[in-house]
Short mmCIF file of C-alpha atoms in Angstrom, two decimals:
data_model
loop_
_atom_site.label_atom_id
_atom_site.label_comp_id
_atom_site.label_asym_id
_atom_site.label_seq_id
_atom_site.Cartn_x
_atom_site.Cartn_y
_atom_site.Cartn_z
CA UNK A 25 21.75 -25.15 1.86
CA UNK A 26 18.85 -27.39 0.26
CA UNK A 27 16.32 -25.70 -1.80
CA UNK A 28 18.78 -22.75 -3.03
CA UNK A 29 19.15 -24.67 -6.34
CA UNK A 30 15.58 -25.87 -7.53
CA UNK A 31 14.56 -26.61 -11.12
CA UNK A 32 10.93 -26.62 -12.28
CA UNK A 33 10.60 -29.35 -15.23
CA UNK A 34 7.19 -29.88 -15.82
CA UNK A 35 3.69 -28.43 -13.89
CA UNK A 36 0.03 -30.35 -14.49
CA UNK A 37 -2.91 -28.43 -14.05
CA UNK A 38 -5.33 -30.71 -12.09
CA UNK A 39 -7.92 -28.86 -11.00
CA UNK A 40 -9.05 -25.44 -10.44
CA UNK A 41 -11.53 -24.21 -7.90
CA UNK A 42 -10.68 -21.83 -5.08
CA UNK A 43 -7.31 -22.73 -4.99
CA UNK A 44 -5.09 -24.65 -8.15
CA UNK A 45 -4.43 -27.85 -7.40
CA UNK A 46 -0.62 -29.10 -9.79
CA UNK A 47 1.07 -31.68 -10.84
CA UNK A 48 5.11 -30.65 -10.71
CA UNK A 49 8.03 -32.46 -11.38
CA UNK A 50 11.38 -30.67 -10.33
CA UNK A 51 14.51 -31.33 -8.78
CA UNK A 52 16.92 -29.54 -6.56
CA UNK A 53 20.00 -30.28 -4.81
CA UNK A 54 20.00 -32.15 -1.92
CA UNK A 55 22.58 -31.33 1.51
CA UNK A 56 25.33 -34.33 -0.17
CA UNK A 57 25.27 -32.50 -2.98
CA UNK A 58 23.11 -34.76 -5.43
CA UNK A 59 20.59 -33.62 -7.36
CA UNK A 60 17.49 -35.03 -6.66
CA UNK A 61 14.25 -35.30 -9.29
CA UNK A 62 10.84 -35.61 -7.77
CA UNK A 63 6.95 -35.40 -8.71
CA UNK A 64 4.53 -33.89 -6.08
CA UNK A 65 1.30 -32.65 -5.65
CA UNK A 66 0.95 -29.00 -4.79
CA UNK A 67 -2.15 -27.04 -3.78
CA UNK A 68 -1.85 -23.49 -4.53
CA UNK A 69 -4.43 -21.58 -2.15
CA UNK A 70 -4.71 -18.05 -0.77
CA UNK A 71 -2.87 -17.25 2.47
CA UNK A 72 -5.20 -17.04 5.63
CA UNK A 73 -4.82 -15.39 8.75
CA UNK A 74 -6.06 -16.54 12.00
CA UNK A 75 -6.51 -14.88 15.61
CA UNK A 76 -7.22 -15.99 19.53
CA UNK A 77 -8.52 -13.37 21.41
CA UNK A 78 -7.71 -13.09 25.16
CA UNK A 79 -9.65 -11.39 27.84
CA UNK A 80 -6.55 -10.67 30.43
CA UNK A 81 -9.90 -10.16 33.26
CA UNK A 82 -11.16 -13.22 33.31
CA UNK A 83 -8.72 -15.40 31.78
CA UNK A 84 -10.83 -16.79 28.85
CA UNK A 85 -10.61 -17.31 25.00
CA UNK A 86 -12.45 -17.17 22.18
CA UNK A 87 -12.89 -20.39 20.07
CA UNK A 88 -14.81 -21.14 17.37
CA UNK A 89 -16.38 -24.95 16.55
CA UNK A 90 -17.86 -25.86 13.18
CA UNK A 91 -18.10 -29.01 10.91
CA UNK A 92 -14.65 -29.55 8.77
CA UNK A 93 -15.06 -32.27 5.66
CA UNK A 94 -12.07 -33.17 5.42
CA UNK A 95 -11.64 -34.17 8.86
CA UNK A 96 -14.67 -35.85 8.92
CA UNK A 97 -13.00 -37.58 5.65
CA UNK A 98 -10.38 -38.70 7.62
CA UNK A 99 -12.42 -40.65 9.76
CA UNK A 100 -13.04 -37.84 12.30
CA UNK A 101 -16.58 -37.01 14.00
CA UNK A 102 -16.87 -34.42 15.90
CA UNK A 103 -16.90 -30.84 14.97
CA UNK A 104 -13.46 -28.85 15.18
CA UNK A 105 -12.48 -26.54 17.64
CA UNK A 106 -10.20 -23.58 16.29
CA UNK A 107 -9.32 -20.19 16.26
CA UNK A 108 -10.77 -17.38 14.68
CA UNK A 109 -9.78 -17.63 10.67
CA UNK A 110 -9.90 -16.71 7.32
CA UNK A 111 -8.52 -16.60 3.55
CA UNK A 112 -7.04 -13.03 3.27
CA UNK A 113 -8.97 -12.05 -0.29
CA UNK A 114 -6.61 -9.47 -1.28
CA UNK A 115 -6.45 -7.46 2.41
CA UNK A 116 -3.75 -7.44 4.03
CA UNK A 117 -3.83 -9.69 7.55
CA UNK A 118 -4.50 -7.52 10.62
CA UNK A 119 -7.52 -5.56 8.47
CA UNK A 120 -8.60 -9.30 7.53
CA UNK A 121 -8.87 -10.45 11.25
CA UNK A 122 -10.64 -7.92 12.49
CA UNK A 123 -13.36 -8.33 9.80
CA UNK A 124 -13.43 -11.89 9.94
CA UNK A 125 -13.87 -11.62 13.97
CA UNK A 126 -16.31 -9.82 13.83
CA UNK A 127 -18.29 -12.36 11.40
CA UNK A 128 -17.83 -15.44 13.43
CA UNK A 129 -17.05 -14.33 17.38
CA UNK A 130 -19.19 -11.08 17.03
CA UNK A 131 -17.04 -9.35 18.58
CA UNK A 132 -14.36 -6.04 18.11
CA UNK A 133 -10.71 -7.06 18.79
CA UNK A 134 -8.48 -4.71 20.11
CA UNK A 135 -4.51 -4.80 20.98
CA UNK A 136 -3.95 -6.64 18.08
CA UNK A 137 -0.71 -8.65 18.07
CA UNK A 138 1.33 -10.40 15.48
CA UNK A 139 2.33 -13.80 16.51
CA UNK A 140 4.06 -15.76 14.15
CA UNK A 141 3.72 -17.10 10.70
CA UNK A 142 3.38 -20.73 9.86
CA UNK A 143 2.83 -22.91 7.34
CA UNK A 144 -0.57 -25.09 7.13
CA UNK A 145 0.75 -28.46 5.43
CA UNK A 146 4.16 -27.36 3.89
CA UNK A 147 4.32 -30.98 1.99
CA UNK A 148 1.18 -30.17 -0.10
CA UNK A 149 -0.05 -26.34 0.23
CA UNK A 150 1.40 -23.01 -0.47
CA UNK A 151 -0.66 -21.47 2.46
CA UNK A 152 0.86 -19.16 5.09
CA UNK A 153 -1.07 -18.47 8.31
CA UNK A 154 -0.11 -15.38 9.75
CA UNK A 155 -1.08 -15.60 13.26
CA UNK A 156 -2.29 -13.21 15.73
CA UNK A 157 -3.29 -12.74 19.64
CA UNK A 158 -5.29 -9.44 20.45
CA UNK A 159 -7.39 -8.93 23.56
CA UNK A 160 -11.25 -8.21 24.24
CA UNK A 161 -13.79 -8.20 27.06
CA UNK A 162 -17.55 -8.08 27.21
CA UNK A 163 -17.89 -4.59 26.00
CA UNK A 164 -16.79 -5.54 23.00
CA UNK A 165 -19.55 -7.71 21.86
CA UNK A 166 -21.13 -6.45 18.89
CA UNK A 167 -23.32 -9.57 17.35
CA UNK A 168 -23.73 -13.15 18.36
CA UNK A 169 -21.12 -13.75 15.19
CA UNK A 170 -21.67 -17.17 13.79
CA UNK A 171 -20.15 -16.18 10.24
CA UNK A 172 -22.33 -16.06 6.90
CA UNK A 173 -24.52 -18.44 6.51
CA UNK A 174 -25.10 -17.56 2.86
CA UNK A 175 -21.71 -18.95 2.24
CA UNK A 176 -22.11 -22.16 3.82
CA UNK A 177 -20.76 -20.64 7.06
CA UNK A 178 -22.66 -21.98 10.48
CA UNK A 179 -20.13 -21.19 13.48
CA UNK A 180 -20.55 -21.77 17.18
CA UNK A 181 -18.70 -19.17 19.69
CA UNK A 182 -17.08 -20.75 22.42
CA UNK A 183 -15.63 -18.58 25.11
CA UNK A 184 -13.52 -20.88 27.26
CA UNK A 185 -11.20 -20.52 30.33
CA UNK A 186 -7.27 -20.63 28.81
CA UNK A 187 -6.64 -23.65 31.34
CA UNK A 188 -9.52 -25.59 29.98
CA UNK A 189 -8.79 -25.08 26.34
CA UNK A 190 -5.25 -26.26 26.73
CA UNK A 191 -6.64 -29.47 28.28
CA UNK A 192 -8.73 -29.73 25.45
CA UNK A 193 -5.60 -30.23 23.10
CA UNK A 194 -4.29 -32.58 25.86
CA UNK A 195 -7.62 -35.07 25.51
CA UNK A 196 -7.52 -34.92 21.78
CA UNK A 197 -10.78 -32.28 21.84
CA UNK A 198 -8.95 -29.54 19.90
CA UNK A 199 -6.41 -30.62 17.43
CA UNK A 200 -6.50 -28.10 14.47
CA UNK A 201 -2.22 -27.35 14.36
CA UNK A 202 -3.09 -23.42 14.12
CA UNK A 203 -5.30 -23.08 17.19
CA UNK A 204 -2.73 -25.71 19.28
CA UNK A 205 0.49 -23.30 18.37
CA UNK A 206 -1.74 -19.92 19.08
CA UNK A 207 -3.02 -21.31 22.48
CA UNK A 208 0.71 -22.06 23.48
CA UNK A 209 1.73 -18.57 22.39
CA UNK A 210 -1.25 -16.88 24.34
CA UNK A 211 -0.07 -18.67 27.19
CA UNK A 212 3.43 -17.64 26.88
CA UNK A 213 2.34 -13.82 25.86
CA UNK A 214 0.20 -13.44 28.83
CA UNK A 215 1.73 -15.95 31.74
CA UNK A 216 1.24 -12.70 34.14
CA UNK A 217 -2.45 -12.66 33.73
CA UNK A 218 -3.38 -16.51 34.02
CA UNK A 219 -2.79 -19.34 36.17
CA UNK A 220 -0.29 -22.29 34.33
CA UNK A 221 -2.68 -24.62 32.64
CA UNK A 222 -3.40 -28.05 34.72
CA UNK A 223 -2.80 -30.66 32.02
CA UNK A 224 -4.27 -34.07 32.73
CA UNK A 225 -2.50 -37.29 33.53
CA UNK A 226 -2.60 -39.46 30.56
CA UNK A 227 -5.48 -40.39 27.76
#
């Protein structure tokens, strides 16, 4: 099996900041047996944790939408749509979520379920995502969220039918990875209380 024999040769210190960002050489042995040397970039970042919150009543979501540098970087210009997230900071995940929730949706979560973990960009980042659905309803509103703005932090709720997010990822409107996979698995979680989403024909 690949990776069960890897070799650190050499690690770079870059830059430090939030995360570390390293320069490592290494090699390992590849599936025919050779043993292969490469250089890559690695960012070393805390692990986040991320939630979608599903009201089983009326069938809707809560998103969040904010402006992302880097994808504006990449030549994107709109704001992203995604789920509910945030950089652990020593909790542990489900104690995390809740917290964070609170910050940017305003509201308390309850039935909090694990998901899945992923990870963010395996070919340059250490980050795992662990990934949650949990359910809410109008009672539980306790703020109009929006996050911190003393840490740079200027969120917009959305609250969104589950059909009409999941065309959203169809027409290109929501394309953060995290929010696509947890949308699929809220579908899949809760097929008894929602309609099947009504994709669009085409772009």
């Amino acid at each position: 099996m690949m990776g069960q024999n890897v070799h650190i040769r050499a690690t770079e210190i870059l830059a430090r900041g939030k995360g570390i960002a390293k320069k490592v050489t290494f090699d390992y042995e590849a599936h025919d047996g050779q043993t292969v040397v490469n250089t890559r970039e690695v960012y070393e970042i805390d692990d986040a944790v991320a939630v979608i919150p599903f009201d089983p009543e009326r069938g809707t979501v809560l998103l969040t939408r904010q402006f992302r540098l880097p994808a504006w970087l990449s030549g994107y210009r709109g704001s992203l749509i995604e789920a509910c997230a945030g950089k652990l900071e020593g909790d542990d995940p489900q104690t995390r979520i809740v917290h964070e929730a609170e910050e940017e949706l305003g509201y308390r979560l309850h039935d909090l379920q694990k998901a899945f973990d992923l990870f963010s960009s395996p070919g340059n980042t250490t980050e795992t995502v662990s990934c949650y659905v949990a359910l809410y309803s109008p009672a539980n509103k306790v703020s109009e969220g929006g996050g911190l703005h003393e840490e740079g932090e200027h969120i917009e709720v959305l609250e969104l039918p589950l059909h009409a997010a999941f065309n959203m990822v169809e027409t290109g409107a929501i394309r953060d990875a995290k929010t696509v996979a947890l949308l699929q698995h809220t579908q899949l979680r809760f097929a008894k209380s929602v309609a099947a989403p009504a994709f669009t024909s085409g772009r």
